[in-house]
Amino acid sequence: MRPATEDTTPRRPTMVSVELGVLLAVVGGFLDGYSVMGLGGVFANAQTGNVVLLGVEAARGHWAQAAGHVPPIVAFVAGVAVAETLRRPRVAAVVRRPARAALVVEIAVLVVVGLLSAGVPDVAKVMVIAFVASIQVSTFRTLVTWSYNTTMMTGNIRSASQALYLAVVDRDREAGRKARHFAVIIVGFLAGGVAGGWLVLHAGPRTIWVAAGVLLVALGLFVLDEHRSPGRATGAGEDDDPGSPPRRGLR
């Protein structure tokens, strides 16, 4: 018998893995389905939709309805600020694993949303969800080696379509791989949207904990990756997105 040889093929870091991307896309779709179907038809993730609806309602003179689309936009901006703060040198010196920290913040916030009583206005819940979505989209930006989005699919559909075209016309294998990966992300988002909308209608607002559970699995991928590679240096690099600027001030 030939001795078994150790597999030396480098594994893809969790931060840019397809597995993580699919889980985050499911959460992204879930949150939009949940907010649109259960929280007054306002998008939590797709701020393009909120900006358009803001303009449409303003053009109709429906100022109250137009104003309802402003809070999630403001919350989304705040989430971007938090995600960027996690990458500041002084903060990064304390928060050594920013991606995991972002997931913990998301999970905690979604658990709180599920605990909010029925008396809490929907706009407040949408703001909190928009805040969470913003942290996610600002933290996780690279799938393998390509830029992608886990909370909005327009850019992903464009990338998948372009890659599919190159795969078919030029017989480009790398383009084919890209098209397959992006297709999985899109399907994951769609599945999350269906689940989020259906569950909030049929099982109530606490079903947002399903999204928190999916994020917990995503967090587990990082922990599992660390245990699989005990020799890997622990630190900021493990959670860094290669598509993001380096965090200065760390060695």
PDB file of C-alpha atoms in Angstrom, residues 12-27 99-100 103 106 136 139-143 148 150 185 214-222 238-239 241:
ATOM      1  CA  ARG A  12      -9.105  29.276   2.047  1.00  0.00           C
ATOM      2  CA  PRO A  13      -9.287  31.534   5.123  1.00  0.00           C
ATOM      3  CA  THR A  14     -12.720  31.655   6.703  1.00  0.00           C
ATOM      4  CA  MET A  15     -12.875  35.417   6.183  1.00  0.00           C
ATOM      5  CA  VAL A  16     -13.106  35.002   2.394  1.00  0.00           C
ATOM      6  CA  SER A  17     -14.628  31.520   2.218  1.00  0.00           C
ATOM      7  CA  VAL A  18     -17.713  30.638   0.217  1.00  0.00           C
ATOM      8  CA  GLU A  19     -19.181  28.916   3.283  1.00  0.00           C
ATOM      9  CA  LEU A  20     -19.074  32.137   5.274  1.00  0.00           C
ATOM     10  CA  GLY A  21     -20.354  34.115   2.309  1.00  0.00           C
ATOM     11  CA  VAL A  22     -23.409  31.886   1.944  1.00  0.00           C
ATOM     12  CA  LEU A  23     -24.274  32.132   5.640  1.00  0.00           C
ATOM     13  CA  LEU A  24     -23.991  35.911   5.583  1.00  0.00           C
ATOM     14  CA  ALA A  25     -26.052  36.122   2.386  1.00  0.00           C
ATOM     15  CA  VAL A  26     -28.782  34.021   4.013  1.00  0.00           C
ATOM     16  CA  VAL A  27     -28.815  36.467   6.924  1.00  0.00           C
ATOM     17  CA  ALA A  99     -14.657  40.187  12.026  1.00  0.00           C
ATOM     18  CA  ARG A 100     -15.582  38.080  15.018  1.00  0.00           C
ATOM     19  CA  LEU A 103     -20.482  39.032  14.316  1.00  0.00           C
ATOM     20  CA  GLU A 106     -24.755  41.490  15.154  1.00  0.00           C
ATOM     21  CA  GLN A 136     -22.015  43.191   8.123  1.00  0.00           C
ATOM     22  CA  THR A 139     -16.885  44.134   7.433  1.00  0.00           C
ATOM     23  CA  PHE A 140     -17.228  41.285   4.931  1.00  0.00           C
ATOM     24  CA  ARG A 141     -16.407  42.479   1.422  1.00  0.00           C
ATOM     25  CA  THR A 142     -14.344  39.769  -0.269  1.00  0.00           C
ATOM     26  CA  LEU A 143     -15.472  36.379  -1.584  1.00  0.00           C
ATOM     27  CA  TYR A 148     -19.112  41.079  -3.226  1.00  0.00           C
ATOM     28  CA  THR A 150     -23.850  40.030   1.530  1.00  0.00           C
ATOM     29  CA  ILE A 185     -24.443  33.564  -2.792  1.00  0.00           C
ATOM     30  CA  VAL A 214     -27.065  31.534  11.425  1.00  0.00           C
ATOM     31  CA  LEU A 215     -24.574  34.224  12.472  1.00  0.00           C
ATOM     32  CA  LEU A 216     -23.596  32.028  15.412  1.00  0.00           C
ATOM     33  CA  VAL A 217     -22.753  29.266  12.936  1.00  0.00           C
ATOM     34  CA  ALA A 218     -20.709  31.795  10.951  1.00  0.00           C
ATOM     35  CA  LEU A 219     -18.834  32.724  14.125  1.00  0.00           C
ATOM     36  CA  GLY A 220     -18.219  29.038  14.707  1.00  0.00           C
ATOM     37  CA  LEU A 221     -16.450  28.787  11.336  1.00  0.00           C
ATOM     38  CA  PHE A 222     -13.765  31.145  12.614  1.00  0.00           C
ATOM     39  CA  GLU A 238      -6.799  36.038  10.660  1.00  0.00           C
ATOM     40  CA  ASP A 239      -9.919  38.169  10.452  1.00  0.00           C
ATOM     41  CA  ASP A 241     -10.461  41.141   4.658  1.00  0.00           C
TER      42      ASP A 241
END
